[in-house]
Tab-separated table of C-alpha atoms in Angstrom:
chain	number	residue	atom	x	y	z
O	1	UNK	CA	83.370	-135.164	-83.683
O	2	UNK	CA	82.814	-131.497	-84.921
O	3	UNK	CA	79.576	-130.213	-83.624
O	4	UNK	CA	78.700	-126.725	-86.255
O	5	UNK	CA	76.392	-124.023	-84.732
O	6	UNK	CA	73.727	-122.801	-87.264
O	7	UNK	CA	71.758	-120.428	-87.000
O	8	UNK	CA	68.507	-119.701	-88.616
O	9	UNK	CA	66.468	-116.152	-89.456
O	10	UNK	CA	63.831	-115.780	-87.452
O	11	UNK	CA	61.159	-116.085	-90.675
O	12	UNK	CA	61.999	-120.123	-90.537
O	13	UNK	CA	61.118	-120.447	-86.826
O	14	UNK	CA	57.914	-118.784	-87.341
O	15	UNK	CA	57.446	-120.837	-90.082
O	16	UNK	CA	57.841	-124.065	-88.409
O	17	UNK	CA	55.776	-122.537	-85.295
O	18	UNK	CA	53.656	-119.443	-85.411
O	19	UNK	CA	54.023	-118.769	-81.329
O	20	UNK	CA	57.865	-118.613	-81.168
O	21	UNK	CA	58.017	-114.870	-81.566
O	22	UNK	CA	54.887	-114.859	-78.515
O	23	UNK	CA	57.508	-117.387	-76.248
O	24	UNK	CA	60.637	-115.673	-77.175
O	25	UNK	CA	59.113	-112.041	-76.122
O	26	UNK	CA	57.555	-113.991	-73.117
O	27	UNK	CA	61.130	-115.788	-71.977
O	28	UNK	CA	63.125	-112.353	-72.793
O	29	UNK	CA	61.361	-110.353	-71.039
O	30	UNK	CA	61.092	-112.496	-67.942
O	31	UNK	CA	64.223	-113.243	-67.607
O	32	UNK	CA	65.933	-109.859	-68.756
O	33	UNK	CA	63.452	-107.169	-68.049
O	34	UNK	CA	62.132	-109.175	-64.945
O	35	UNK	CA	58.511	-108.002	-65.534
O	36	UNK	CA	55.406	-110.413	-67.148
O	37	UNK	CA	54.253	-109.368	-70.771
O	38	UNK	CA	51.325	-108.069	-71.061
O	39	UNK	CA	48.385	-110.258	-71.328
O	40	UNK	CA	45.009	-108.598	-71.168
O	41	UNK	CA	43.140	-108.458	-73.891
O	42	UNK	CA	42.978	-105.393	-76.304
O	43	UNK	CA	39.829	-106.072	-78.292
O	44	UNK	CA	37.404	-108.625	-77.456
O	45	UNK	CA	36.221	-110.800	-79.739
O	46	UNK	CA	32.638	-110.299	-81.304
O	47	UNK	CA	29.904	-112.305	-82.917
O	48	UNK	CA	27.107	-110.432	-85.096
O	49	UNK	CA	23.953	-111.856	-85.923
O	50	UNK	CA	21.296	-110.574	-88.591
O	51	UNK	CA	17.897	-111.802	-88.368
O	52	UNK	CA	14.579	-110.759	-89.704
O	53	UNK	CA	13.684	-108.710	-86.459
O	54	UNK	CA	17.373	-106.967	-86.298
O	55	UNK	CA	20.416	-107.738	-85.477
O	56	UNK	CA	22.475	-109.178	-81.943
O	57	UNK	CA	26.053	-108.155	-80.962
O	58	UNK	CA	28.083	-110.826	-78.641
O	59	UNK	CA	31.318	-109.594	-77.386
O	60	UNK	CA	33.357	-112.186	-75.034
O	61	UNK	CA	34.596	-109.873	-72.238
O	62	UNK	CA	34.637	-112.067	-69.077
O	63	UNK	CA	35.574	-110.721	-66.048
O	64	UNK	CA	34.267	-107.672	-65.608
O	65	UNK	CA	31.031	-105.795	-64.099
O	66	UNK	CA	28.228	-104.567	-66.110
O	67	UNK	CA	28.863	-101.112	-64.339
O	68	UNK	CA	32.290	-101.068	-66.303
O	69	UNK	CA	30.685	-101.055	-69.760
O	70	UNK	CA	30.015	-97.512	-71.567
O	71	UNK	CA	27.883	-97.844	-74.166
O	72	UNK	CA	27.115	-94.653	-76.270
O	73	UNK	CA	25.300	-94.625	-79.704
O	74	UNK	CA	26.219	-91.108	-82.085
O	75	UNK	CA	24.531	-90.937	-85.125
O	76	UNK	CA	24.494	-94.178	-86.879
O	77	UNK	CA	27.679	-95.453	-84.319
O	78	UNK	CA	27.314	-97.490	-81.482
O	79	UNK	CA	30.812	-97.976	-79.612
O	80	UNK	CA	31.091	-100.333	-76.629
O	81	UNK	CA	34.145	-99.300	-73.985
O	82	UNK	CA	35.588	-100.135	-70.886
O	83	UNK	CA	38.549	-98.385	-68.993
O	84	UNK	CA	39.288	-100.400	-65.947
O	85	UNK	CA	41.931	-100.814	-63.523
O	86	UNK	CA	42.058	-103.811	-61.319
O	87	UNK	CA	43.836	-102.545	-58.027
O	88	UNK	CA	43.915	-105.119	-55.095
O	89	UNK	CA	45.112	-103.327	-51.504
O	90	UNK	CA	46.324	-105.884	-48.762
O	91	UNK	CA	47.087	-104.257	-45.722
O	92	UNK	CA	50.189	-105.444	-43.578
O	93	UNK	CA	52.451	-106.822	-46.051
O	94	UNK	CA	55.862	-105.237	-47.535
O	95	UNK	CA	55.826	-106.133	-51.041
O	96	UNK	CA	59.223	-105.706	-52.981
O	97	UNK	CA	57.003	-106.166	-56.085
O	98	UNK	CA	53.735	-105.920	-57.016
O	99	UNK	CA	52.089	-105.353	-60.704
O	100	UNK	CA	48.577	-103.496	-61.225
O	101	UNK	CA	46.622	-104.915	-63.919
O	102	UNK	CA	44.809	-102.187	-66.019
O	103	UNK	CA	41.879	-103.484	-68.707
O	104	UNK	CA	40.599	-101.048	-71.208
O	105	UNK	CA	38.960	-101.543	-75.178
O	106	UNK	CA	37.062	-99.734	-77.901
O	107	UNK	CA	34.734	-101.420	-80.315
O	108	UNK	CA	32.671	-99.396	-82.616
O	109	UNK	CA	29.792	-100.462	-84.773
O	110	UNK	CA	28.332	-98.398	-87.493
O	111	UNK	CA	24.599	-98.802	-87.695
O	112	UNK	CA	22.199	-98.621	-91.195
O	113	UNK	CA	19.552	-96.019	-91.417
O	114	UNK	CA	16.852	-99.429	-90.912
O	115	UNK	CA	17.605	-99.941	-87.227
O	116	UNK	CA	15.158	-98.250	-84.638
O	117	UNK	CA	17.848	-96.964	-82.340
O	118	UNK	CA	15.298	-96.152	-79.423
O	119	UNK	CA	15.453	-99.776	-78.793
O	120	UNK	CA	18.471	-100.800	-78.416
O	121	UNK	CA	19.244	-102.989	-75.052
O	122	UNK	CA	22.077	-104.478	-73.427
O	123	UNK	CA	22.671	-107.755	-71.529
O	124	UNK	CA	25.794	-108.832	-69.599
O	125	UNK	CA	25.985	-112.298	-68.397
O	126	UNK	CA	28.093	-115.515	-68.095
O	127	UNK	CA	31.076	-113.185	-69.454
O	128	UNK	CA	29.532	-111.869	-72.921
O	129	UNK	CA	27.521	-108.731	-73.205
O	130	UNK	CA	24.958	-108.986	-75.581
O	131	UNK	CA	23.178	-106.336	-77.806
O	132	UNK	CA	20.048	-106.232	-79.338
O	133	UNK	CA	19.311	-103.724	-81.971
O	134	UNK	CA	16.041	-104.013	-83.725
O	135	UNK	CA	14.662	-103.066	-87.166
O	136	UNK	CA	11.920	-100.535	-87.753
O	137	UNK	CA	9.122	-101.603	-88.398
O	138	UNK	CA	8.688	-100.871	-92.232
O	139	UNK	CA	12.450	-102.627	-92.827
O	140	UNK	CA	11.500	-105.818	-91.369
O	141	UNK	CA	10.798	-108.369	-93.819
O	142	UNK	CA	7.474	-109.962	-93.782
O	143	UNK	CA	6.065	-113.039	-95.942
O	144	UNK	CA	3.751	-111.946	-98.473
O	145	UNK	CA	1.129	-114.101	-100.497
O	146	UNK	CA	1.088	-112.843	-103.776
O	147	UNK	CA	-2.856	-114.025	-106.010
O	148	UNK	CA	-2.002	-114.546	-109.692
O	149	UNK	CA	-4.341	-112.861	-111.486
Protein backbone atom coordinates (compact mmCIF):
# COMPACT_ATOMS: atom_id res chain seq x y z
CA UNK A 1 0.00 0.00 0.00
CA UNK A 2 1.30 3.51 -1.13
CA UNK A 3 0.02 6.13 1.17
CA UNK A 4 0.53 9.90 -1.14
CA UNK A 5 0.83 13.12 0.98
CA UNK A 6 -1.28 16.02 -0.49
CA UNK A 7 -1.30 19.00 0.35
CA UNK A 8 -3.85 21.67 -0.02
CA UNK A 9 -3.61 25.83 -0.25
CA UNK A 10 -4.73 27.25 2.55
CA UNK A 11 -7.95 29.03 0.52
CA UNK A 12 -9.60 25.25 0.54
CA UNK A 13 -9.26 24.84 4.33
CA UNK A 14 -10.88 28.06 4.92
CA UNK A 15 -13.29 27.10 2.64
CA UNK A 16 -14.32 23.97 4.21
CA UNK A 17 -13.99 25.83 7.78
CA UNK A 18 -13.84 29.54 8.28
CA UNK A 19 -11.87 29.20 11.92
CA UNK A 20 -8.84 27.17 10.68
CA UNK A 21 -6.70 30.21 10.07
CA UNK A 22 -8.07 31.43 14.04
CA UNK A 23 -6.83 27.54 15.34
CA UNK A 24 -3.79 27.36 13.27
CA UNK A 25 -2.50 30.99 14.61
CA UNK A 26 -3.83 29.75 18.07
CA UNK A 27 -1.82 26.11 17.94
CA UNK A 28 1.40 27.95 16.29
CA UNK A 29 1.79 30.26 18.46
CA UNK A 30 1.34 28.14 21.55
CA UNK A 31 3.37 25.74 20.78
CA UNK A 32 6.24 27.75 18.93
CA UNK A 33 6.15 31.20 20.34
CA UNK A 34 5.00 29.76 23.81
CA UNK A 35 2.76 32.82 24.50
CA UNK A 36 -1.48 32.84 24.23
CA UNK A 37 -2.90 34.95 21.22
CA UNK A 38 -4.45 37.68 21.93
CA UNK A 39 -8.01 37.56 22.85
CA UNK A 40 -9.54 40.75 24.13
CA UNK A 41 -11.74 42.36 22.25
CA UNK A 42 -10.87 45.36 19.91
CA UNK A 43 -14.26 46.89 19.22
CA UNK A 44 -17.29 46.00 21.00
CA UNK A 45 -20.16 45.27 19.40
CA UNK A 46 -23.07 47.93 19.20
CA UNK A 47 -26.80 48.07 18.78
CA UNK A 48 -28.52 51.52 17.66
CA UNK A 49 -31.98 52.24 18.09
CA UNK A 50 -34.09 55.21 16.50
CA UNK A 51 -37.28 56.05 17.98
CA UNK A 52 -39.60 58.96 17.88
CA UNK A 53 -38.06 60.57 21.12
CA UNK A 54 -34.23 59.93 19.86
CA UNK A 55 -32.12 57.48 19.57
CA UNK A 56 -30.27 54.57 22.20
CA UNK A 57 -26.68 53.26 21.78
CA UNK A 58 -25.95 49.56 23.35
CA UNK A 59 -22.40 48.57 23.29
CA UNK A 60 -21.61 44.92 24.88
CA UNK A 61 -18.45 45.65 26.93
CA UNK A 62 -18.67 43.30 29.97
CA UNK A 63 -16.22 43.37 32.39
CA UNK A 64 -15.31 46.50 33.12
CA UNK A 65 -16.17 49.57 35.59
CA UNK A 66 -18.22 52.46 34.66
CA UNK A 67 -15.18 54.63 35.92
CA UNK A 68 -13.21 53.10 32.85
CA UNK A 69 -15.52 54.59 30.21
CA UNK A 70 -14.56 58.16 28.59
CA UNK A 71 -17.18 59.50 26.95
CA UNK A 72 -16.60 62.89 25.11
CA UNK A 73 -19.05 64.50 22.55
CA UNK A 74 -17.09 67.26 19.83
CA UNK A 75 -19.23 68.85 17.60
CA UNK A 76 -21.69 66.53 16.13
CA UNK A 77 -19.21 63.29 17.44
CA UNK A 78 -19.75 61.35 20.32
CA UNK A 79 -16.80 58.70 20.83
CA UNK A 80 -16.99 56.12 23.62
CA UNK A 81 -13.26 54.82 24.94
CA UNK A 82 -11.66 52.82 27.35
CA UNK A 83 -7.82 52.29 27.97
CA UNK A 84 -7.45 49.72 30.64
CA UNK A 85 -4.92 47.51 31.97
CA UNK A 86 -5.85 44.62 34.13
CA UNK A 87 -2.73 44.11 36.50
CA UNK A 88 -3.21 41.47 39.33
CA UNK A 89 -0.13 41.66 42.16
CA UNK A 90 0.18 38.44 44.40
CA UNK A 91 2.67 38.83 46.88
CA UNK A 92 5.00 35.78 47.83
CA UNK A 93 5.12 33.83 44.78
CA UNK A 94 8.12 33.49 42.09
CA UNK A 95 6.46 33.37 38.88
CA UNK A 96 8.64 32.17 35.83
CA UNK A 97 5.71 33.55 33.76
CA UNK A 98 3.10 35.71 34.05
CA UNK A 99 1.00 37.71 31.18
CA UNK A 100 -0.73 41.26 31.86
CA UNK A 101 -3.88 41.64 30.12
CA UNK A 102 -4.35 45.22 28.68
CA UNK A 103 -8.16 46.24 27.29
CA UNK A 104 -8.52 49.36 25.30
CA UNK A 105 -11.31 50.53 22.21
CA UNK A 106 -12.57 53.52 20.27
CA UNK A 107 -16.06 53.84 18.93
CA UNK A 108 -17.18 57.02 17.43
CA UNK A 109 -20.65 58.11 16.51
CA UNK A 110 -21.43 61.06 14.39
CA UNK A 111 -24.54 62.83 15.56
CA UNK A 112 -27.36 64.90 13.15
CA UNK A 113 -27.92 68.53 13.77
CA UNK A 114 -31.75 67.15 15.38
CA UNK A 115 -30.30 65.69 18.57
CA UNK A 116 -30.34 67.98 21.78
CA UNK A 117 -26.84 67.16 22.89
CA UNK A 118 -27.36 68.73 26.48
CA UNK A 119 -29.13 65.58 27.19
CA UNK A 120 -27.33 63.02 26.51
CA UNK A 121 -26.93 60.23 29.48
CA UNK A 122 -25.14 57.17 30.05
CA UNK A 123 -25.97 53.85 31.77
CA UNK A 124 -23.62 50.92 32.50
CA UNK A 125 -25.09 47.78 33.72
CA UNK A 126 -25.26 43.94 33.40
CA UNK A 127 -22.11 44.42 30.95
CA UNK A 128 -23.63 46.94 28.21
CA UNK A 129 -23.42 50.66 28.51
CA UNK A 130 -26.26 52.27 27.23
CA UNK A 131 -26.78 55.79 25.66
CA UNK A 132 -29.57 57.87 25.35
CA UNK A 133 -29.52 60.77 23.04
CA UNK A 134 -32.70 62.64 22.59
CA UNK A 135 -34.30 64.76 19.83
CA UNK A 136 -35.09 68.44 20.15
CA UNK A 137 -38.01 69.22 20.60
CA UNK A 138 -39.15 70.71 17.15
CA UNK A 139 -37.52 67.30 15.33
CA UNK A 140 -39.61 64.97 17.19
CA UNK A 141 -42.39 63.70 15.28
CA UNK A 142 -45.79 64.23 16.59
CA UNK A 143 -49.32 62.86 15.23
CA UNK A 144 -51.24 65.46 13.65
CA UNK A 145 -55.10 65.50 12.81
CA UNK A 146 -55.46 67.10 9.71
CA UNK A 147 -59.82 68.70 9.10
CA UNK A 148 -60.65 68.42 5.39
CA UNK A 149 -62.02 71.40 4.47
Amino acid sequence: MTLIKRSYPVRNIERVNPFAPMFNDFLESMFNNNTMPDTSFKTPAVNVVENADGYAIELAVPGLKKDDFNIDLEKNTLTVSVEKENESKEEGKNYHRREFSYTSFKRSFNLPETVDVEKIGAEYKDGVLSLTIPKKEEAQLKAKQIKVS
